[in-house]
Coordinates of C-alpha atoms and ligand atoms in Angstrom, one line a residue:
M1 CA 68.1 128.0 122.7
S2 CA 70.5 125.8 120.8
E3 CA 74.1 126.8 120.6
N4 CA 75.3 128.9 117.6
I5 CA 78.3 127.4 115.7
L6 CA 80.1 129.6 113.3
V7 CA 80.8 127.7 110.1
T8 CA 83.3 129.4 107.9
G9 CA 83.0 128.2 104.3
G10 CA 79.5 126.9 105.1
A11 CA 78.3 127.6 101.6
G12 CA 80.9 125.2 100.2
Y13 CA 80.7 121.5 99.5
I14 CA 81.7 120.0 102.8
G15 CA 80.7 123.0 104.9
S16 CA 77.1 122.9 103.6
H17 CA 76.7 119.2 104.3
T18 CA 78.1 119.8 107.8
C19 CA 75.6 122.6 108.4
K20 CA 72.8 120.2 107.6
V21 CA 74.2 117.6 110.0
L22 CA 74.8 120.2 112.7
A23 CA 71.1 121.4 112.5
Q24 CA 70.0 117.7 112.7
A25 CA 72.2 117.3 115.8
G26 CA 70.4 120.3 117.5
Y27 CA 73.0 123.1 116.8
S28 CA 72.4 126.4 115.0
P29 CA 74.9 126.8 112.2
V30 CA 75.8 130.4 111.3
T31 CA 77.5 130.4 107.8
L32 CA 80.2 132.8 107.1
D33 CA 81.4 132.7 103.5
N34 CA 82.8 135.1 100.9
L35 CA 80.9 133.3 98.1
V36 CA 84.1 133.2 95.9
Y37 CA 83.5 129.5 95.5
G38 CA 80.5 128.9 97.8
H39 CA 76.9 128.9 96.6
P40 CA 74.0 130.9 98.1
W41 CA 71.7 128.0 97.3
A42 CA 73.8 125.8 99.7
V43 CA 73.0 128.0 102.7
R44 CA 69.8 126.5 104.0
F45 CA 70.2 125.7 107.6
G46 CA 70.6 129.0 109.5
P47 CA 71.8 132.6 109.2
F48 CA 74.3 133.8 106.6
V49 CA 77.0 136.4 106.9
Q50 CA 78.8 137.2 103.6
A51 CA 82.3 138.1 104.5
D52 CA 85.9 137.3 103.8
L53 CA 88.0 135.8 106.6
L54 CA 90.4 138.7 106.3
D55 CA 87.7 141.2 107.0
R56 CA 88.3 141.5 110.7
A57 CA 85.6 144.1 111.3
T58 CA 82.8 141.9 109.9
L59 CA 84.2 138.9 111.8
D60 CA 84.0 141.0 115.0
R61 CA 80.3 141.9 114.2
A62 CA 79.5 138.2 113.6
F63 CA 81.0 137.1 116.9
D64 CA 79.2 140.0 118.7
E65 CA 75.9 139.2 117.1
Y66 CA 75.9 135.4 117.3
R67 CA 78.2 134.6 120.2
P68 CA 79.2 131.2 118.8
S69 CA 80.3 128.5 121.3
A70 CA 82.6 127.1 118.6
V71 CA 83.9 127.6 115.1
L72 CA 84.0 125.0 112.4
H73 CA 86.6 126.3 109.9
F74 CA 86.2 125.1 106.3
A75 CA 86.9 128.3 104.4
A76 CA 89.9 127.8 102.1
F77 CA 91.1 127.8 98.6
T78 CA 91.7 124.1 97.5
Y79 CA 93.2 124.0 94.1
V80 CA 96.6 122.4 94.6
G81 CA 97.9 123.3 91.1
E82 CA 96.9 126.9 91.5
S83 CA 98.7 127.0 94.9
V84 CA 101.9 126.2 93.1
T85 CA 101.5 129.0 90.5
D86 CA 100.0 131.5 92.8
P87 CA 101.3 130.7 96.3
G88 CA 100.5 134.2 97.7
K89 CA 96.8 133.6 97.1
Y90 CA 96.9 130.5 99.3
Y91 CA 99.1 131.8 102.1
R92 CA 96.9 135.0 102.3
N93 CA 93.5 133.3 102.2
N94 CA 94.2 130.0 103.9
A95 CA 97.1 130.8 106.4
A96 CA 96.5 134.6 107.0
G97 CA 92.7 134.0 107.0
T98 CA 93.1 131.3 109.7
L99 CA 95.3 133.7 111.7
T100 CA 92.7 136.5 111.5
L101 CA 90.0 134.1 112.6
L102 CA 92.1 132.7 115.5
E103 CA 92.8 136.3 116.7
A104 CA 89.1 137.1 116.5
M105 CA 88.2 134.0 118.5
R106 CA 90.8 134.8 121.1
D107 CA 89.5 138.4 121.5
H108 CA 85.9 137.3 121.6
G109 CA 86.5 134.4 124.1
C110 CA 85.5 131.7 121.7
G111 CA 87.7 128.7 122.7
R112 CA 86.7 125.8 120.5
M113 CA 87.6 125.1 116.9
V114 CA 87.4 122.2 114.4
F115 CA 89.5 122.7 111.4
S116 CA 89.2 121.3 107.9
S117 CA 92.7 120.0 107.3
S118 CA 94.0 117.6 104.7
C119 CA 96.1 114.5 104.1
A120 CA 98.1 117.0 102.0
V121 CA 100.0 117.9 105.2
Y122 CA 101.9 114.6 104.9
G123 CA 103.3 114.9 101.4
L124 CA 104.7 111.8 99.7
P125 CA 103.9 108.8 102.0
Q126 CA 106.9 107.0 103.4
A127 CA 104.6 104.2 104.7
L128 CA 101.0 103.2 104.2
P129 CA 98.4 103.5 105.5
L130 CA 99.1 107.0 106.7
T131 CA 99.0 107.5 110.4
E132 CA 98.7 110.9 112.2
G133 CA 102.3 110.5 113.3
H134 CA 103.6 110.3 109.8
P135 CA 106.3 113.0 109.2
Q136 CA 104.9 116.2 107.6
A137 CA 106.5 117.3 104.4
P138 CA 103.7 118.9 102.3
M139 CA 104.6 119.1 98.6
N140 CA 102.7 122.3 97.6
P141 CA 101.6 125.7 99.1
Y142 CA 98.1 124.4 99.7
G143 CA 99.4 121.6 101.9
V144 CA 101.8 124.0 103.6
S145 CA 98.9 126.4 104.3
K146 CA 97.0 123.6 106.1
A147 CA 100.1 122.6 108.1
M148 CA 100.7 126.2 109.1
S149 CA 97.1 126.6 110.2
E150 CA 97.4 123.4 112.3
R151 CA 100.5 124.8 113.9
M152 CA 98.9 128.2 114.7
M153 CA 96.0 126.4 116.3
A154 CA 98.4 124.4 118.5
D155 CA 100.2 127.6 119.5
F156 CA 97.0 129.4 120.3
G157 CA 96.1 126.4 122.4
L158 CA 99.3 126.7 124.5
A159 CA 99.2 130.5 124.8
H160 CA 95.4 131.2 125.0
G161 CA 93.7 128.0 125.9
L162 CA 92.1 127.3 122.5
R163 CA 90.8 123.7 122.3
S164 CA 90.9 122.4 118.8
V165 CA 90.7 119.4 116.5
C166 CA 92.2 119.2 113.1
L167 CA 90.4 116.8 110.8
R168 CA 92.7 115.6 108.0
Y169 CA 90.4 114.6 105.1
F170 CA 91.4 112.1 102.5
N171 CA 89.4 112.4 99.2
A172 CA 85.9 113.9 100.0
A173 CA 83.3 112.5 97.6
G174 CA 79.5 111.9 97.1
A175 CA 76.5 114.0 97.9
D176 CA 73.6 114.0 100.3
P177 CA 71.3 111.2 99.1
E178 CA 68.3 113.3 100.3
G179 CA 69.1 115.8 97.6
G180 CA 69.6 119.5 97.6
L181 CA 73.3 119.5 98.4
G182 CA 76.2 118.1 96.4
E183 CA 79.6 118.9 94.8
D184 CA 79.6 121.9 92.5
H185 CA 83.1 123.2 91.9
D186 CA 84.0 125.7 89.1
P187 CA 86.5 124.8 87.8
E188 CA 86.0 121.1 88.6
T189 CA 89.2 119.1 88.9
H190 CA 88.2 116.1 91.0
L191 CA 88.0 112.6 89.6
I192 CA 84.5 111.5 90.6
P193 CA 82.5 114.5 89.3
L194 CA 84.6 114.6 86.1
A195 CA 83.9 110.9 85.5
V196 CA 80.2 111.2 86.2
E197 CA 79.8 114.2 84.0
A198 CA 81.9 112.6 81.2
A199 CA 79.5 109.6 81.4
L200 CA 76.5 112.0 81.2
G201 CA 78.1 113.6 78.1
K202 CA 78.3 116.9 79.9
R203 CA 82.1 117.0 79.6
P204 CA 84.7 115.8 77.2
P205 CA 86.4 112.4 77.8
L206 CA 88.3 112.2 81.1
Q207 CA 92.0 111.9 81.0
V208 CA 93.5 109.3 83.3
F209 CA 96.6 110.8 84.9
G210 CA 99.1 107.9 84.7
S211 CA 98.7 104.1 84.2
D212 CA 102.3 103.1 85.0
Y213 CA 102.2 103.4 88.8
H214 CA 103.3 100.5 91.0
T215 CA 99.7 99.8 92.0
P216 CA 97.7 96.7 91.2
D217 CA 96.2 98.1 88.0
G218 CA 98.8 100.8 87.3
T219 CA 96.5 103.7 88.1
A220 CA 96.7 105.9 91.3
V221 CA 94.9 104.8 94.4
R222 CA 93.0 107.2 96.8
D223 CA 90.8 106.8 99.9
Y224 CA 87.4 108.2 99.0
V225 CA 85.3 109.2 102.0
H226 CA 81.7 110.3 101.9
V227 CA 80.9 114.0 102.5
L228 CA 78.2 113.1 105.1
D229 CA 80.7 111.0 107.0
L230 CA 83.1 114.0 107.1
A231 CA 80.1 116.1 108.3
Q232 CA 79.4 113.6 111.1
A233 CA 83.0 113.7 112.1
H234 CA 82.7 117.4 112.8
V235 CA 79.8 116.9 115.1
A236 CA 81.8 114.2 116.9
A237 CA 84.8 116.5 117.2
L238 CA 82.6 119.3 118.6
R239 CA 81.2 116.9 121.2
Y240 CA 84.7 115.8 122.0
L241 CA 85.7 119.4 122.6
E242 CA 82.6 120.0 124.7
S243 CA 83.3 117.0 126.9
G244 CA 86.5 118.6 128.1
E245 CA 88.7 115.7 126.9
A246 CA 90.9 118.2 125.1
N247 CA 93.0 119.7 128.0
D248 CA 96.2 121.6 128.7
A249 CA 98.3 118.5 128.0
S250 CA 96.6 118.0 124.6
P251 CA 94.9 121.2 123.5
C252 CA 95.1 120.4 119.7
S253 CA 94.5 117.0 118.3
A254 CA 94.6 115.7 114.7
F255 CA 92.7 112.9 113.2
N256 CA 92.7 111.2 109.8
L257 CA 89.3 110.8 108.1
G258 CA 89.2 108.1 105.5
T259 CA 87.7 104.6 105.1
G260 CA 91.1 102.9 105.2
R261 CA 90.4 101.4 101.8
G262 CA 91.8 102.5 98.6
A263 CA 90.2 102.7 95.1
S264 CA 92.2 103.1 91.9
V265 CA 91.2 105.5 89.1
A266 CA 90.3 102.5 87.0
E267 CA 88.1 101.1 89.8
V268 CA 86.4 104.5 90.1
L269 CA 85.6 104.6 86.4
A270 CA 84.3 101.0 86.6
A271 CA 82.1 101.9 89.6
V272 CA 80.7 105.0 87.7
A273 CA 79.9 102.7 84.8
A274 CA 78.3 100.1 87.1
V275 CA 76.1 102.7 88.9
S276 CA 75.1 104.6 85.7
G277 CA 75.0 101.8 83.1
R278 CA 77.1 104.0 80.9
A279 CA 80.8 103.7 80.0
V280 CA 83.0 106.6 81.1
P281 CA 84.6 108.0 78.0
H282 CA 88.3 108.4 78.8
T283 CA 91.8 108.5 77.4
M284 CA 95.1 107.5 79.0
G285 CA 97.5 110.3 79.8
P286 CA 100.7 111.0 81.6
R287 CA 101.1 111.2 85.4
R288 CA 100.1 114.6 86.9
A289 CA 103.0 116.3 88.5
G290 CA 103.1 115.9 92.3
D291 CA 100.5 113.1 92.5
P292 CA 101.5 110.3 94.9
P293 CA 100.8 106.8 93.6
M294 CA 98.7 105.8 96.7
L295 CA 97.1 107.6 99.6
V296 CA 95.2 105.6 102.1
A297 CA 94.3 106.6 105.7
Q298 CA 94.8 104.8 108.9
A299 CA 91.6 106.2 110.6
E300 CA 91.5 104.2 113.8
L301 CA 92.4 107.1 116.0
A302 CA 89.2 108.9 115.0
E303 CA 87.2 105.8 115.9
K304 CA 89.0 105.4 119.2
V305 CA 88.9 109.0 120.4
L306 CA 85.9 110.5 118.6
G307 CA 83.8 107.4 118.2
W308 CA 83.7 108.1 114.4
R309 CA 83.3 105.4 111.8
P310 CA 82.3 106.1 108.2
A311 CA 78.9 104.8 107.3
Y312 CA 79.9 104.6 103.6
T313 CA 82.7 102.1 103.2
D314 CA 82.1 101.0 99.6
V315 CA 83.3 103.4 96.9
L316 CA 80.4 102.2 94.7
E317 CA 77.8 103.5 97.2
I318 CA 79.7 106.8 97.5
I319 CA 79.6 107.2 93.7
R320 CA 75.9 106.3 93.6
T321 CA 75.1 109.4 95.6
A322 CA 77.4 111.5 93.4
W323 CA 75.7 110.1 90.3
D324 CA 72.2 110.9 91.7
W325 CA 73.3 114.5 92.4
H326 CA 74.8 115.1 89.0
A327 CA 72.4 113.1 86.9
T328 CA 69.3 114.9 88.2
G329 CA 70.9 118.3 88.0
R330 CA 69.7 119.2 91.5
G331 CA 72.2 122.0 91.8
A332 CA 71.0 123.6 88.6
V333 CA 67.3 123.2 89.7
L334 CA 68.1 125.0 92.9
L335 CA 70.0 127.8 91.1
D336 CA 66.9 128.4 89.0
S337 CA 64.5 128.5 91.9
Ligands
UDP401 N1 92.6 112.0 88.2 C1 92.6 111.6 86.9 N2 92.0 112.4 86.0 C2 91.4 113.6 86.3 C3 91.3 114.0 87.6 C4 92.0 113.2 88.6 O1 93.2 110.6 86.6 O2 90.9 114.3 85.4 C5 93.2 111.2 89.3 C6 94.3 111.9 90.0 O3 95.6 111.8 89.4 C7 94.3 111.2 91.4 C8 92.8 110.7 91.5 O4 92.3 110.8 90.2 O5 95.1 110.0 91.3 C9 92.0 111.6 92.4 O6 92.2 112.9 92.0 P1 91.4 114.2 92.6 O7 91.8 115.4 91.8 O8 90.0 113.8 92.6 O9 91.9 114.3 94.1 P2 93.4 114.4 94.7 O10 93.8 113.0 95.2 O11 94.3 114.9 93.6 O12 93.2 115.4 95.8

């Protein structure tokens, strides 16, 4: 019998790709998702429990039924702007949700967790590329909720022996090139899907948020990392926890996940045009409040400790997989089926 792994948020974008990679690696993913943003069609690799993280009774039943050896914790609200206007929603779902989950794990003797964290825990970079030791000064409740969750995990490690890994994603992008899984947010706020859908004529022209940054072409730079590479990092983190390398001296570790290469908004639009053969309709607009000019990861620690290296290092190849997903409407096909 393969090990059950509880995947909170397994019906979401990164969680569903990770369930596929987990199944390929010989694990049995059990998805737990409240389907507020997740999709039933994305749950394809194991059992499904529809539940909210704050629903402790259903969590208890899931732990009793499936006896997972570890939890991969993706479930979270992720709209940074909304977290500023409705912070309670983010502290309740992301921070209190993580606490409920940690208490359930403690009470059911489940001692391993991999957490979907974010480079938002750092705030405005003081130096680039960002290392894991960069001071943490998150600029919005979303980032604070991730930093709080990391802190809770560390404290549960010291008090209760939890062994955990926090994976700080930079900009997740792309889709499974084999089809069937991809990015499908509603509302969509991310650059690559908006650019692809603008090129397809499915959306109005994209607005570029700022062209007066101190970057080579004046537009903001981000480190785009392929969703399947993020998924692989979770399996690597699980194996790291199983190996016993996380110990009393270091119960909770954090790793950046990025390619170490930045791409500007203008470069992303050019790459979408190159992949699709269509120009991306766009207008130039003002900066978006709270957007740092540049975010690029130093991801060598993940390579050194977890043996993780992204397979996709070229933003054009990442965008090609996103284009294939959106252009063929595979999400829509699955919804209809
Ligand atoms: N961006 C943009 N127009 C949009 C959406 C995003 O110019 O309609 C920019 C945004 O300002 C940032 C980059 O694209 O510099 C990536 O934004 P996204 O929302 O995808 O990820 P974030 O880095 O904000 O998490």
